[in-house]
Structure formats: C-alpha cells, structure tokens
C-alpha cells in the first residue's frame, strides 16, 4: 500500500508518536512530496525527524513530474493549500493512496482519486492494529495524543480501531 501523506497527517502521526510504528507495517510504504519538507513542516524538530527517516529510507521523498498546468488546475478547482494540492497530484501521478486529516482535502481527493484511495490517520492506526504492529491501547493512546495536540479528528471509540480496513 503506497501512501502519500500530506502535512497534517504527517504531523498528527508525529504528534501521536506512531509514525515509526506505522512504517513498520509490512504493506505500507510512505511517500511525501519534496515541497512538504521545505514548506509545510511546522517546526525544526519535526523537520529534523522526518529528514532522518528519509535518510534512513523509511520515508520516500518524491519529486513530482506533474505539469504546472495540472498543479494549477487542481489548486484553482479545489482552492487547497500548496501541500494538499501537491499530495493529491502525487497520489494521482503515482496511483497511490492519499492520506489527509483535512476534511476539505479529503473530499477533493475523493473526486480526483476515488473514495477508496483516500485515508487518514485513523485508518492508518486501524491498519497498524489489524497488522498487529500496534495494540488497541497504543492506537487509542496515539489518537488521544493527536487530539490533545490539536488534531481535528472525528470522535471514535476503540471498536473503530478493531474493525476491518
């Protein structure tokens, strides 16, 4: 499962202290756009953390070959930020999943990619539980930590994390 993360999902997973765990799921490969690292990471610590994961080969950084016309078409049509627009374009170009916790970006990506190709932090937690990389309690703690640190995630209960993907 190739997944392009936007900034809010990447930051939520860092804040929930589960990014490295999710990368241990055998079927998951994480990608981010080149511009995300340069422009979207909130602070130096997060940037250094992600840079280290890239250097170690745990996150792949990709440079899009999307045309400027396609990028601006997406940007104008959906009125999204640069990071969300880039991530949708990358997901489309590389036929991978789009991961975002931004409601508007998810709706726009579903139009471009199809609903089945759009996921977020909660689905990544669920996948990690199903693959036995995280326990239910670890996933729940991560969810609560993400919310505590400002993530706009829907209210769930632990049954959600046990469900199939």
PDB file of C-alpha atoms in Angstrom:
ATOM      1  CA  UNK A   1       0.000   0.000   0.000  1.00  0.00           C
ATOM      2  CA  UNK A   2       1.769   3.124  -1.251  1.00  0.00           C
ATOM      3  CA  UNK A   3       0.575   6.194   0.641  1.00  0.00           C
ATOM      4  CA  UNK A   4       1.347   9.857   0.016  1.00  0.00           C
ATOM      5  CA  UNK A   5       0.978  11.822   3.255  1.00  0.00           C
ATOM      6  CA  UNK A   6       0.046  15.449   3.435  1.00  0.00           C
ATOM      7  CA  UNK A   7       1.451  17.692   6.161  1.00  0.00           C
ATOM      8  CA  UNK A   8      -1.454  17.465   8.608  1.00  0.00           C
ATOM      9  CA  UNK A   9      -1.408  13.663   8.615  1.00  0.00           C
ATOM     10  CA  UNK A  10       2.366  13.554   8.898  1.00  0.00           C
ATOM     11  CA  UNK A  11       2.295  15.996  11.807  1.00  0.00           C
ATOM     12  CA  UNK A  12      -0.583  14.166  13.522  1.00  0.00           C
ATOM     13  CA  UNK A  13       1.300  10.864  13.312  1.00  0.00           C
ATOM     14  CA  UNK A  14       4.444  12.524  14.682  1.00  0.00           C
ATOM     15  CA  UNK A  15       2.457  14.148  17.485  1.00  0.00           C
ATOM     16  CA  UNK A  16       0.788  10.812  18.255  1.00  0.00           C
ATOM     17  CA  UNK A  17       4.246   9.213  18.444  1.00  0.00           C
ATOM     18  CA  UNK A  18       3.258   6.474  15.979  1.00  0.00           C
ATOM     19  CA  UNK A  19       4.825   7.448  12.650  1.00  0.00           C
ATOM     20  CA  UNK A  20       7.690   4.991  13.013  1.00  0.00           C
ATOM     21  CA  UNK A  21       5.338   2.229  14.148  1.00  0.00           C
ATOM     22  CA  UNK A  22       3.079   2.716  11.146  1.00  0.00           C
ATOM     23  CA  UNK A  23       6.114   2.482   8.879  1.00  0.00           C
ATOM     24  CA  UNK A  24       6.708  -0.987  10.361  1.00  0.00           C
ATOM     25  CA  UNK A  25       3.504  -2.301   8.765  1.00  0.00           C
ATOM     26  CA  UNK A  26       4.937  -4.543   6.020  1.00  0.00           C
ATOM     27  CA  UNK A  27       2.435  -3.493   3.384  1.00  0.00           C
ATOM     28  CA  UNK A  28       2.781   0.269   3.980  1.00  0.00           C
ATOM     29  CA  UNK A  29       5.230   2.497   2.126  1.00  0.00           C
ATOM     30  CA  UNK A  30       5.149   6.193   2.989  1.00  0.00           C
ATOM     31  CA  UNK A  31       5.830   8.960   0.475  1.00  0.00           C
ATOM     32  CA  UNK A  32       5.906  12.711   0.843  1.00  0.00           C
ATOM     33  CA  UNK A  33       6.320  15.466  -1.685  1.00  0.00           C
ATOM     34  CA  UNK A  34       9.572  17.365  -1.885  1.00  0.00           C
ATOM     35  CA  UNK A  35       7.868  20.667  -1.123  1.00  0.00           C
ATOM     36  CA  UNK A  36       6.251  19.308   2.039  1.00  0.00           C
ATOM     37  CA  UNK A  37       9.568  19.086   3.806  1.00  0.00           C
ATOM     38  CA  UNK A  38      10.646  22.534   2.651  1.00  0.00           C
ATOM     39  CA  UNK A  39       7.415  24.414   3.290  1.00  0.00           C
ATOM     40  CA  UNK A  40       4.863  22.507   5.351  1.00  0.00           C
ATOM     41  CA  UNK A  41       6.535  21.059   8.451  1.00  0.00           C
ATOM     42  CA  UNK A  42       5.671  23.177  11.470  1.00  0.00           C
ATOM     43  CA  UNK A  43       8.916  23.201  13.390  1.00  0.00           C
ATOM     44  CA  UNK A  44      12.593  22.352  13.214  1.00  0.00           C
ATOM     45  CA  UNK A  45      12.299  19.247  15.403  1.00  0.00           C
ATOM     46  CA  UNK A  46       9.653  17.719  13.126  1.00  0.00           C
ATOM     47  CA  UNK A  47      11.698  18.623  10.056  1.00  0.00           C
ATOM     48  CA  UNK A  48      14.828  17.001  11.503  1.00  0.00           C
ATOM     49  CA  UNK A  49      12.842  13.890  12.500  1.00  0.00           C
ATOM     50  CA  UNK A  50      11.383  13.483   9.010  1.00  0.00           C
ATOM     51  CA  UNK A  51      14.748  14.194   7.376  1.00  0.00           C
ATOM     52  CA  UNK A  52      16.287  11.410   9.462  1.00  0.00           C
ATOM     53  CA  UNK A  53      13.526   8.989   8.387  1.00  0.00           C
ATOM     54  CA  UNK A  54      14.138   9.937   4.756  1.00  0.00           C
ATOM     55  CA  UNK A  55      17.893   9.465   5.150  1.00  0.00           C
ATOM     56  CA  UNK A  56      17.282   6.011   6.694  1.00  0.00           C
ATOM     57  CA  UNK A  57      15.000   5.059   3.792  1.00  0.00           C
ATOM     58  CA  UNK A  58      11.858   4.790   5.908  1.00  0.00           C
ATOM     59  CA  UNK A  59      10.084   7.612   4.092  1.00  0.00           C
ATOM     60  CA  UNK A  60      10.496   8.167   0.385  1.00  0.00           C
ATOM     61  CA  UNK A  61      10.595  11.726  -0.829  1.00  0.00           C
ATOM     62  CA  UNK A  62       9.288  12.115  -4.357  1.00  0.00           C
ATOM     63  CA  UNK A  63       9.604  14.923  -6.808  1.00  0.00           C
ATOM     64  CA  UNK A  64       6.532  15.255  -8.926  1.00  0.00           C
ATOM     65  CA  UNK A  65       6.592  15.307 -12.685  1.00  0.00           C
ATOM     66  CA  UNK A  66       3.106  16.808 -12.618  1.00  0.00           C
ATOM     67  CA  UNK A  67       2.861  19.634 -15.084  1.00  0.00           C
ATOM     68  CA  UNK A  68       2.438  23.147 -13.788  1.00  0.00           C
ATOM     69  CA  UNK A  69      -0.876  23.289 -15.669  1.00  0.00           C
ATOM     70  CA  UNK A  70      -2.180  20.234 -13.807  1.00  0.00           C
ATOM     71  CA  UNK A  71      -0.985  21.594 -10.468  1.00  0.00           C
ATOM     72  CA  UNK A  72      -2.691  24.946 -11.022  1.00  0.00           C
ATOM     73  CA  UNK A  73      -5.830  23.236 -12.314  1.00  0.00           C
ATOM     74  CA  UNK A  74      -6.091  21.307  -9.031  1.00  0.00           C
ATOM     75  CA  UNK A  75      -5.209  24.363  -6.961  1.00  0.00           C
ATOM     76  CA  UNK A  76      -7.743  26.583  -8.698  1.00  0.00           C
ATOM     77  CA  UNK A  77     -10.510  23.982  -8.875  1.00  0.00           C
ATOM     78  CA  UNK A  78     -10.326  22.988  -5.210  1.00  0.00           C
ATOM     79  CA  UNK A  79      -8.815  26.069  -3.538  1.00  0.00           C
ATOM     80  CA  UNK A  80      -6.491  23.975  -1.372  1.00  0.00           C
ATOM     81  CA  UNK A  81      -3.136  24.793   0.142  1.00  0.00           C
ATOM     82  CA  UNK A  82       0.064  24.022  -1.706  1.00  0.00           C
ATOM     83  CA  UNK A  83       0.793  20.895   0.345  1.00  0.00           C
ATOM     84  CA  UNK A  84      -2.628  19.310  -0.133  1.00  0.00           C
ATOM     85  CA  UNK A  85      -2.585  20.161  -3.831  1.00  0.00           C
ATOM     86  CA  UNK A  86       0.885  18.664  -4.273  1.00  0.00           C
ATOM     87  CA  UNK A  87      -0.081  15.499  -2.399  1.00  0.00           C
ATOM     88  CA  UNK A  88      -3.221  14.967  -4.487  1.00  0.00           C
ATOM     89  CA  UNK A  89      -1.161  15.483  -7.651  1.00  0.00           C
ATOM     90  CA  UNK A  90       1.457  12.987  -6.428  1.00  0.00           C
ATOM     91  CA  UNK A  91      -1.188  10.443  -5.484  1.00  0.00           C
ATOM     92  CA  UNK A  92      -2.695  10.777  -8.921  1.00  0.00           C
ATOM     93  CA  UNK A  93       0.663  10.591 -10.694  1.00  0.00           C
ATOM     94  CA  UNK A  94       1.901   7.528  -8.785  1.00  0.00           C
ATOM     95  CA  UNK A  95      -1.530   5.868  -8.360  1.00  0.00           C
ATOM     96  CA  UNK A  96      -1.173   5.692  -4.594  1.00  0.00           C
ATOM     97  CA  UNK A  97      -3.365   6.405  -1.614  1.00  0.00           C
ATOM     98  CA  UNK A  98      -3.830   9.978  -0.424  1.00  0.00           C
ATOM     99  CA  UNK A  99      -3.621  10.393   3.351  1.00  0.00           C
ATOM    100  CA  UNK A 100      -5.013  13.543   4.891  1.00  0.00           C
ATOM    101  CA  UNK A 101      -6.845  14.560   8.030  1.00  0.00           C
ATOM    102  CA  UNK A 102      -8.087  17.736   6.359  1.00  0.00           C
ATOM    103  CA  UNK A 103     -11.800  17.317   5.606  1.00  0.00           C
ATOM    104  CA  UNK A 104     -11.824  19.593   2.558  1.00  0.00           C
ATOM    105  CA  UNK A 105      -8.698  17.998   1.080  1.00  0.00           C
ATOM    106  CA  UNK A 106     -10.180  14.516   1.572  1.00  0.00           C
ATOM    107  CA  UNK A 107     -13.360  15.492  -0.289  1.00  0.00           C
ATOM    108  CA  UNK A 108     -11.364  16.967  -3.161  1.00  0.00           C
ATOM    109  CA  UNK A 109      -9.042  13.964  -3.328  1.00  0.00           C
ATOM    110  CA  UNK A 110     -12.033  11.619  -3.423  1.00  0.00           C
ATOM    111  CA  UNK A 111     -13.243  13.424  -6.544  1.00  0.00           C
ATOM    112  CA  UNK A 112      -9.824  13.122  -8.210  1.00  0.00           C
ATOM    113  CA  UNK A 113      -8.787   9.662  -6.999  1.00  0.00           C
ATOM    114  CA  UNK A 114     -11.963   7.908  -5.874  1.00  0.00           C
ATOM    115  CA  UNK A 115     -13.093   7.488  -2.266  1.00  0.00           C
ATOM    116  CA  UNK A 116     -11.306   4.161  -1.899  1.00  0.00           C
ATOM    117  CA  UNK A 117      -7.937   5.890  -2.359  1.00  0.00           C
ATOM    118  CA  UNK A 118      -8.439   8.436   0.443  1.00  0.00           C
ATOM    119  CA  UNK A 119      -7.439   7.633   4.018  1.00  0.00           C
ATOM    120  CA  UNK A 120      -6.259   9.436   7.141  1.00  0.00           C
ATOM    121  CA  UNK A 121      -4.521   8.959  10.466  1.00  0.00           C
ATOM    122  CA  UNK A 122      -7.377   6.919  11.917  1.00  0.00           C
ATOM    123  CA  UNK A 123      -7.286   4.436   9.057  1.00  0.00           C
ATOM    124  CA  UNK A 124      -3.518   4.167   9.457  1.00  0.00           C
ATOM    125  CA  UNK A 125      -3.989   3.398  13.144  1.00  0.00           C
ATOM    126  CA  UNK A 126      -6.589   0.770  12.246  1.00  0.00           C
ATOM    127  CA  UNK A 127      -4.269  -0.841   9.684  1.00  0.00           C
ATOM    128  CA  UNK A 128      -1.496  -0.932  12.269  1.00  0.00           C
ATOM    129  CA  UNK A 129      -3.789  -2.631  14.790  1.00  0.00           C
ATOM    130  CA  UNK A 130      -5.010  -5.143  12.194  1.00  0.00           C
ATOM    131  CA  UNK A 131      -1.405  -5.930  11.264  1.00  0.00           C
ATOM    132  CA  UNK A 132      -0.521  -6.279  14.971  1.00  0.00           C
ATOM    133  CA  UNK A 133       2.082  -3.510  14.832  1.00  0.00           C
ATOM    134  CA  UNK A 134       0.115  -1.502  17.405  1.00  0.00           C
ATOM    135  CA  UNK A 135      -2.105  -2.759  20.181  1.00  0.00           C
ATOM    136  CA  UNK A 136      -5.584  -1.294  20.581  1.00  0.00           C
ATOM    137  CA  UNK A 137      -4.332   0.573  23.654  1.00  0.00           C
ATOM    138  CA  UNK A 138      -1.322   2.007  21.807  1.00  0.00           C
ATOM    139  CA  UNK A 139      -3.518   3.138  18.928  1.00  0.00           C
ATOM    140  CA  UNK A 140      -6.048   4.667  21.324  1.00  0.00           C
ATOM    141  CA  UNK A 141      -3.302   6.489  23.224  1.00  0.00           C
ATOM    142  CA  UNK A 142      -1.953   7.834  19.924  1.00  0.00           C
ATOM    143  CA  UNK A 143      -5.431   9.007  18.898  1.00  0.00           C
ATOM    144  CA  UNK A 144      -5.916  10.805  22.205  1.00  0.00           C
ATOM    145  CA  UNK A 145      -2.461  12.387  21.998  1.00  0.00           C
ATOM    146  CA  UNK A 146      -3.137  13.623  18.457  1.00  0.00           C
ATOM    147  CA  UNK A 147      -6.401  15.219  19.593  1.00  0.00           C
ATOM    148  CA  UNK A 148      -4.731  16.719  22.664  1.00  0.00           C
ATOM    149  CA  UNK A 149      -2.098  18.312  20.405  1.00  0.00           C
ATOM    150  CA  UNK A 150      -4.751  19.891  18.190  1.00  0.00           C
ATOM    151  CA  UNK A 151      -5.694  17.313  15.536  1.00  0.00           C
ATOM    152  CA  UNK A 152      -9.178  17.748  14.135  1.00  0.00           C
ATOM    153  CA  UNK A 153     -10.195  14.091  14.108  1.00  0.00           C
ATOM    154  CA  UNK A 154     -13.690  12.657  14.483  1.00  0.00           C
ATOM    155  CA  UNK A 155     -14.742  11.118  17.762  1.00  0.00           C
ATOM    156  CA  UNK A 156     -14.336   7.356  17.708  1.00  0.00           C
ATOM    157  CA  UNK A 157     -14.288   4.529  20.208  1.00  0.00           C
ATOM    158  CA  UNK A 158     -11.935   1.582  20.431  1.00  0.00           C
ATOM    159  CA  UNK A 159     -14.333  -0.574  18.368  1.00  0.00           C
ATOM    160  CA  UNK A 160     -13.400   1.522  15.341  1.00  0.00           C
ATOM    161  CA  UNK A 161      -9.758   0.514  15.754  1.00  0.00           C
ATOM    162  CA  UNK A 162     -10.687  -3.174  15.895  1.00  0.00           C
ATOM    163  CA  UNK A 163     -12.732  -3.087  12.696  1.00  0.00           C
ATOM    164  CA  UNK A 164     -11.614  -4.245   9.308  1.00  0.00           C
ATOM    165  CA  UNK A 165      -9.968  -1.841   6.941  1.00  0.00           C
TER     166      UNK A 165
END
